[in-house]
XYZ file of N, CA and C in Angstrom:
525
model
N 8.665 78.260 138.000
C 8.913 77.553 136.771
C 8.835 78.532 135.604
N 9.449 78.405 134.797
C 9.594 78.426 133.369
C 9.148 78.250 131.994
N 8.205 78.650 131.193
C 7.575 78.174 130.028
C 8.103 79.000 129.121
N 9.312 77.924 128.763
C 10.263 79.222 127.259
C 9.706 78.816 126.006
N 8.881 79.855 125.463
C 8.510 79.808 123.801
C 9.458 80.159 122.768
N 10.173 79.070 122.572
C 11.238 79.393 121.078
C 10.568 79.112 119.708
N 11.459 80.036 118.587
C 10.538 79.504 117.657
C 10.864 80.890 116.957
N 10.884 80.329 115.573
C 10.999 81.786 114.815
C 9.642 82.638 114.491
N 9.765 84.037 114.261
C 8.715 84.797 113.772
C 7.557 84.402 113.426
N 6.490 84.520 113.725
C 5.135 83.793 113.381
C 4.686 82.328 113.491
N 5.998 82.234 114.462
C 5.198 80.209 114.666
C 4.130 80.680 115.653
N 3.792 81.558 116.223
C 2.584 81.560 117.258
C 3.216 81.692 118.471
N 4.004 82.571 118.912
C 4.776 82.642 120.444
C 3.961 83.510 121.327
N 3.423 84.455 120.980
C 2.827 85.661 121.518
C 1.554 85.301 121.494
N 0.675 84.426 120.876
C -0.486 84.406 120.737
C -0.869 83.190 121.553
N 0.270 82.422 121.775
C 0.390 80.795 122.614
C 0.644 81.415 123.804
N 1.340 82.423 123.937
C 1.785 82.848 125.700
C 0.616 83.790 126.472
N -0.455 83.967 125.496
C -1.325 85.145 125.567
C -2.373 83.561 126.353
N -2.691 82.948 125.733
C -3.283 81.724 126.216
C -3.088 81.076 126.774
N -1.907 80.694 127.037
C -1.168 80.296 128.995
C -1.536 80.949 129.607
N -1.146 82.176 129.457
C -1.463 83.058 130.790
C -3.049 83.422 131.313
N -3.396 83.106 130.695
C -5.478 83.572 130.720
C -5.589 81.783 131.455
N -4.577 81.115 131.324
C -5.432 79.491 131.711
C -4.266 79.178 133.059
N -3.047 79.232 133.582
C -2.516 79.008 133.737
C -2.392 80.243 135.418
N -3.128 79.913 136.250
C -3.057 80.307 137.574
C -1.291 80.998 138.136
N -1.333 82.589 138.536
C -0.241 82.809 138.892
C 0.842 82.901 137.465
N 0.563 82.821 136.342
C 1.532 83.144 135.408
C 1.487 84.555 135.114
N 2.829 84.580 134.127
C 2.700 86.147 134.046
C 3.862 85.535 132.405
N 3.655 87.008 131.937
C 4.603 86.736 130.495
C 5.963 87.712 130.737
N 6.631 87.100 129.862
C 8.022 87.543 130.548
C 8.515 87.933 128.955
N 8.640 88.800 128.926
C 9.176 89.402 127.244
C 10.302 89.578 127.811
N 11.523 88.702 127.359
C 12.583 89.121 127.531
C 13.413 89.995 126.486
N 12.516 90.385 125.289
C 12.805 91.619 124.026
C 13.149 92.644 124.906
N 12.097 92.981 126.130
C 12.489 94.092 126.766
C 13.825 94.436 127.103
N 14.598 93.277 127.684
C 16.281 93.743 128.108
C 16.905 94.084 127.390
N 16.365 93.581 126.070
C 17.385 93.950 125.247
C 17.042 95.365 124.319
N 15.882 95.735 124.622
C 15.187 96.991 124.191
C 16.394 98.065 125.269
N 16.374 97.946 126.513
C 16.432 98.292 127.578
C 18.370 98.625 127.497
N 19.105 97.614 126.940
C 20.268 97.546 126.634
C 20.736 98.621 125.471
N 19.751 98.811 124.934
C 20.449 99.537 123.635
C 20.327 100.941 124.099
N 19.555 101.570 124.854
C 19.936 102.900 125.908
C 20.936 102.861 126.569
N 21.670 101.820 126.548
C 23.222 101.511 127.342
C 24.364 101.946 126.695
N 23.881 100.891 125.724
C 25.230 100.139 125.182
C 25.441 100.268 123.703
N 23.862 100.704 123.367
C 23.748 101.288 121.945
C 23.070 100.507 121.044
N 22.741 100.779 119.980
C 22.358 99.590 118.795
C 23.178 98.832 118.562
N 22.989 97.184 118.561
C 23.751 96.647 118.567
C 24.193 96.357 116.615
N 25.003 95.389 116.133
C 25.380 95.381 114.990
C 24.593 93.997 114.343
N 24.273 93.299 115.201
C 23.166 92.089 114.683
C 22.002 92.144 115.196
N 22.457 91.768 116.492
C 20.973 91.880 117.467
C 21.541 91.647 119.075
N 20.545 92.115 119.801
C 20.980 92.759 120.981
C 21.277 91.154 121.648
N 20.603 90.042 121.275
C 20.986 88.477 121.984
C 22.974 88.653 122.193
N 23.181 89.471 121.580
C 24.857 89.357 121.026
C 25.514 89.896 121.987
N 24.747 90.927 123.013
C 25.242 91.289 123.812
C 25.209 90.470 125.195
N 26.470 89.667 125.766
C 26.537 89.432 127.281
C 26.146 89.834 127.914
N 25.620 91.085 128.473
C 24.632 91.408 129.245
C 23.244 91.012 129.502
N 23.059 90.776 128.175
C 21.363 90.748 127.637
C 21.089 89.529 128.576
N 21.959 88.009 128.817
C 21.701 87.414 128.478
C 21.638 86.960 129.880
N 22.713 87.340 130.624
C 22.577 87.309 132.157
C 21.637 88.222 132.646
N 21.257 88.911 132.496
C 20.137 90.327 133.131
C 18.961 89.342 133.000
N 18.045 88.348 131.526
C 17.248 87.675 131.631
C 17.524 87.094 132.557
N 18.579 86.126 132.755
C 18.357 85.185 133.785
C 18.186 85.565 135.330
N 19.017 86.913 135.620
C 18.490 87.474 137.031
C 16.894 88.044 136.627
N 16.481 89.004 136.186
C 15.037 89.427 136.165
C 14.148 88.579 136.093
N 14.634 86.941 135.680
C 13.475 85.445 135.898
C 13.368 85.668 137.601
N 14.986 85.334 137.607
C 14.780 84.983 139.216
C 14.258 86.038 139.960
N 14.786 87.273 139.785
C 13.909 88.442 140.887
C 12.662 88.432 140.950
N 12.221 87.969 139.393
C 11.078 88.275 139.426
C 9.886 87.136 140.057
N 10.278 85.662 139.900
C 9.535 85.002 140.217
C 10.002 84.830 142.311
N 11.518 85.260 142.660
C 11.411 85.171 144.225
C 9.980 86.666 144.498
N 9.912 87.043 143.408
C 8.898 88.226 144.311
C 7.580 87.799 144.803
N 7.179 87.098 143.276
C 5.620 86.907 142.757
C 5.667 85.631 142.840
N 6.480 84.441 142.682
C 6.462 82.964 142.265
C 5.515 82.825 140.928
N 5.063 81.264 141.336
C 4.307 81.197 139.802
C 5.019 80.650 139.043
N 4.423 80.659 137.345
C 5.026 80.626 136.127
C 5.440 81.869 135.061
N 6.680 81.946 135.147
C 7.036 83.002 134.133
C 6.671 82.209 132.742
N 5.964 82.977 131.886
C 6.010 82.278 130.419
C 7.211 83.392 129.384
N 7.456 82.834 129.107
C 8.962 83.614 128.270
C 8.518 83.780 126.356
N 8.484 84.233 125.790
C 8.618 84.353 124.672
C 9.607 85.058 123.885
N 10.295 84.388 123.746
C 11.650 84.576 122.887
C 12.463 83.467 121.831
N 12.865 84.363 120.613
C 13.262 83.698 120.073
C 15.219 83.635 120.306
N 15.292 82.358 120.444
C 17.001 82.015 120.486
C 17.496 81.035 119.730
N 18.223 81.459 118.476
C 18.654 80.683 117.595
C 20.317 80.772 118.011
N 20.831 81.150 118.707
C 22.278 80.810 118.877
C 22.737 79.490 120.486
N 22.633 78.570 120.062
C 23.201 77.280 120.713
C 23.842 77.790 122.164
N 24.574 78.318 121.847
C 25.550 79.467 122.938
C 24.482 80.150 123.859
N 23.858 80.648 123.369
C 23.185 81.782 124.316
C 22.245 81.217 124.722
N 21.388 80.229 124.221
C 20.601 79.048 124.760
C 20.880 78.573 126.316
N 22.354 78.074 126.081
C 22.836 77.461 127.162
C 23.564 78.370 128.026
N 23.627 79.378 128.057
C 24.547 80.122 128.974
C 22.993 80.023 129.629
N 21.810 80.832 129.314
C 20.742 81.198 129.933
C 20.186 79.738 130.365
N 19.431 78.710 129.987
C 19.599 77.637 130.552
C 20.241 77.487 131.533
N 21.725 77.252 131.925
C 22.473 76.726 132.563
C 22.297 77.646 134.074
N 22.182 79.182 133.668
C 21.959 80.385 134.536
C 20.750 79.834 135.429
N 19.162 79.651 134.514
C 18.386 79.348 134.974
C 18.304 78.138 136.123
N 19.526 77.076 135.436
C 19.529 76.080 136.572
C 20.027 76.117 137.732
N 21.096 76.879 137.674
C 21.719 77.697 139.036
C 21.042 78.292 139.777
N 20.590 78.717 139.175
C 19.469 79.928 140.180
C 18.285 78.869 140.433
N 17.806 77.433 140.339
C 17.061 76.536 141.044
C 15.670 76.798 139.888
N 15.867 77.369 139.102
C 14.654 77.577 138.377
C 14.347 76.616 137.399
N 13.302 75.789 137.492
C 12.724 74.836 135.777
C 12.606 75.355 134.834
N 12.972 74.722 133.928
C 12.833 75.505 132.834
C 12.069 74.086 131.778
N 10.662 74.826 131.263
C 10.456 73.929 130.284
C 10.898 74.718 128.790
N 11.405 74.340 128.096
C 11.683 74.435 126.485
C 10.766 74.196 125.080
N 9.985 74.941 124.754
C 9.383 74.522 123.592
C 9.248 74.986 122.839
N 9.677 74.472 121.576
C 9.877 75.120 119.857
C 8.403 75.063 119.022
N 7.902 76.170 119.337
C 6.892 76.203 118.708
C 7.634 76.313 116.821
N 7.235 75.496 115.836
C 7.330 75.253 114.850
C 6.141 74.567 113.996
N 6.737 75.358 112.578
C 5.873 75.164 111.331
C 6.367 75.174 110.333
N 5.733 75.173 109.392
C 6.580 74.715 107.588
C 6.912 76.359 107.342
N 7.801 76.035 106.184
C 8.061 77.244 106.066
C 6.806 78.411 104.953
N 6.315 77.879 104.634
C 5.045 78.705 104.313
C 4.295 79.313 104.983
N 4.052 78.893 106.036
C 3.091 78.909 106.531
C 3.761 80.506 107.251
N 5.112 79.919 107.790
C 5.609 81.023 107.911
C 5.743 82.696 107.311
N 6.202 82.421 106.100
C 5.867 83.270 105.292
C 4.861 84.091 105.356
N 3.516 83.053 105.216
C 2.137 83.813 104.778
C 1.726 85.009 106.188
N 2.290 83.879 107.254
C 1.775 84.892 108.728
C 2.600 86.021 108.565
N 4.020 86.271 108.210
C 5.006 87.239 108.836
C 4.551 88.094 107.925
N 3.910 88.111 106.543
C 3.431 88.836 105.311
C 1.867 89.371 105.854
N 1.071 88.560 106.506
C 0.227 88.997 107.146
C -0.310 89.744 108.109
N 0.482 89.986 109.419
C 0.610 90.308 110.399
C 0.284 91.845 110.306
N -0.628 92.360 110.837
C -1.074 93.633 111.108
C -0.714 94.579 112.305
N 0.076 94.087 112.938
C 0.689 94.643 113.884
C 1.592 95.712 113.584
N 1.906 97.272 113.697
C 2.508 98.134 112.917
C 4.073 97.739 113.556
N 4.221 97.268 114.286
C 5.233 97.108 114.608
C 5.999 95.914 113.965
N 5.037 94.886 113.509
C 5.656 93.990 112.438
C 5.356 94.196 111.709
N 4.389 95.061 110.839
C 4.871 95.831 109.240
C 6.277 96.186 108.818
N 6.655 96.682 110.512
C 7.465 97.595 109.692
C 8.851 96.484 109.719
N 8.815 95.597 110.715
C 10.104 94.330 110.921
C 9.700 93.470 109.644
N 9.100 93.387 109.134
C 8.659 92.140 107.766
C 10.013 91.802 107.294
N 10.618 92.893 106.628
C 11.772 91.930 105.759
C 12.937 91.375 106.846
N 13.346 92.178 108.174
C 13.655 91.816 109.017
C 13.853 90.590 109.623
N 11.855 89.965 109.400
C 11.541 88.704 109.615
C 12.120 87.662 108.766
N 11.812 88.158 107.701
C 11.569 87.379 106.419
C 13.297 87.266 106.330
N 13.890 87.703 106.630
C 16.003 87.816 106.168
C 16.315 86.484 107.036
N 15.982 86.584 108.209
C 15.844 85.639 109.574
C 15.672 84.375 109.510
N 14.771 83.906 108.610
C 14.043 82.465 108.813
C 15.281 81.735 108.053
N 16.176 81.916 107.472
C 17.173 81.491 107.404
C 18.191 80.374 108.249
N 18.361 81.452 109.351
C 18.757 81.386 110.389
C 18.219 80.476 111.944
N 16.796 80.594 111.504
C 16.000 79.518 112.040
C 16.476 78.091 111.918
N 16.212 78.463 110.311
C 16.251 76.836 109.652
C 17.622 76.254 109.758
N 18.764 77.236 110.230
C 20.294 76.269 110.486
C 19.942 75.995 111.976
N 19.114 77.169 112.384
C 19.366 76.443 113.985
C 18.621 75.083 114.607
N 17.665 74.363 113.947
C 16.208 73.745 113.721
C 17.088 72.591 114.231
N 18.333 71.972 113.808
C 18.917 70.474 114.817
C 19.368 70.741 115.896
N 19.917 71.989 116.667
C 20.144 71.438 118.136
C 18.732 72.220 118.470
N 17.644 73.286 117.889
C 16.462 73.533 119.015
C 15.520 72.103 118.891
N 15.710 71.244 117.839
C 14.868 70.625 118.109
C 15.239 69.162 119.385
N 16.789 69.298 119.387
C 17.035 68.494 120.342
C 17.672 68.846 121.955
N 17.183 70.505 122.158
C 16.696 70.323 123.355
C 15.965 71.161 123.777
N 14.381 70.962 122.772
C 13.631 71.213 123.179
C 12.204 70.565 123.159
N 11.277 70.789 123.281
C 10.335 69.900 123.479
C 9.233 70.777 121.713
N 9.223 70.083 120.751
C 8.638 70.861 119.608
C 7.063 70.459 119.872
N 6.253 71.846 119.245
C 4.795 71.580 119.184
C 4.548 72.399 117.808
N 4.475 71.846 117.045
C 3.754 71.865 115.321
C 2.246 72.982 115.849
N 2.815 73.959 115.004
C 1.941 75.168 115.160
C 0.629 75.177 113.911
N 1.353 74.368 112.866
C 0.487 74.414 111.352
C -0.802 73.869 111.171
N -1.388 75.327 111.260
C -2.966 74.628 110.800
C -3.613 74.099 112.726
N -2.881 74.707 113.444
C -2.750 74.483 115.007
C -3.418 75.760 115.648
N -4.983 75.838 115.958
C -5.169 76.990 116.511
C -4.203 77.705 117.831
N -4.317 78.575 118.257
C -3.843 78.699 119.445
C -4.181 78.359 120.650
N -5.279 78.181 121.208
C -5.962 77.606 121.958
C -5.461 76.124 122.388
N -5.376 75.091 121.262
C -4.727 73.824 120.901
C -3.450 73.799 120.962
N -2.465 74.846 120.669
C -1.275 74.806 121.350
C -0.805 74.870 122.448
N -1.567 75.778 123.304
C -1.339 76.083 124.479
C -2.257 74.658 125.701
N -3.210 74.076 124.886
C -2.888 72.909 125.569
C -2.057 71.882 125.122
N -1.338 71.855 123.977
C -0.612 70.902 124.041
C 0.803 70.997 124.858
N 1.126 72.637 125.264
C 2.013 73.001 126.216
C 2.022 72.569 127.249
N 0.522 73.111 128.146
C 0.215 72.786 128.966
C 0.223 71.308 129.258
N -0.103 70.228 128.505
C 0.187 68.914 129.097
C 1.275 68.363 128.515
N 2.333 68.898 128.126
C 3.835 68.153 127.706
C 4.321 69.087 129.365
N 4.164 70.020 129.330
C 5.244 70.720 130.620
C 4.124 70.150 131.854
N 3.179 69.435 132.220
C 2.609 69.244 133.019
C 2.246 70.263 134.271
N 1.604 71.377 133.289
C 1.294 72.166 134.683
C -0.216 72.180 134.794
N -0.648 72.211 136.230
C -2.133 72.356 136.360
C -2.590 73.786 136.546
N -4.024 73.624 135.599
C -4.053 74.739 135.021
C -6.266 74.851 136.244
């Protein structure tokens, strides 16, 4: 199975998947940033972002499956996908290949947003900030079809701990 964390920059994806996996027997986290880290030694920097590349998008969906026929379990996924399209190609991939997939939009106001992506001490999101901050844009057009097919959990003022059980009992896994 499947635990996909969507959700723009600082709704809590990394810090919610960090807490599945410590509770959640046999999981493992599945950064699918990597392929596309992994792609641009290919194929190059891309001109938006590496989601843009067809490759990216099928390679996730085989490295789910290789990876869970190896190990089984729960892959927890953290990624953000704001294009409708690429949603469903990978979805649809995932269903082919026999794999569940649960969906959930971790979301919050847009302040709140703000204050975290401005906050964040991570040097690696210092240095993405305006990056982030250009983005949430783009969130907010995509916010009517992620919210209708996915399962949303309100991050605001939502420790992490409390998210990751509210994951845990909307996707019904025993933990």
């Amino acid at each position: 199975m499947i635990l996909w964390l969507n959700g723009t920059f600082g709704a809590g994806k990394t810090t919610t998947a960090k807490e599945l996996t410590s509770r959640i027997p046999d999981s493992r986290l599945f950064d699918a940033e990597k392929v596309g880290e992994m792609l641009w030694h290919v194929l190059g920097v891309p001109d938006r972002d590496f989601q843009d590349f067809p490759p990216w998008r099928g390679l996730v969906v085989e490295t789910a499956r290789q990876v869970l026929d190896h190990v089984g379990g729960t892959l927890v996924v953290t990624q953000t996908v704001l294009v409708e399209q690429y949603w469903r190609e990978i979805r649809d991939g995932l269903a082919e290949a026999g794999i569940p997939v649960q969906h959930f939009l971790l979301d919050t106001d847009h302040e709140t947003l703000v204050e975290r992506i401005n906050t964040d001490t991570e040097p690696e999101s210092i240095n993405a900030r305006q990056w982030r901050l250009d983005h949430l844009a783009d969130y907010r057009e995509a916010l009517p079809w992620l919210r209708a097919e996915a399962q949303v959990v309100d991050t605001t003022d939502v420790p992490p701990s409390r998210v990751a059980e509210i994951v845990i009992r909307k996707a019904g896994v025993s933990v």
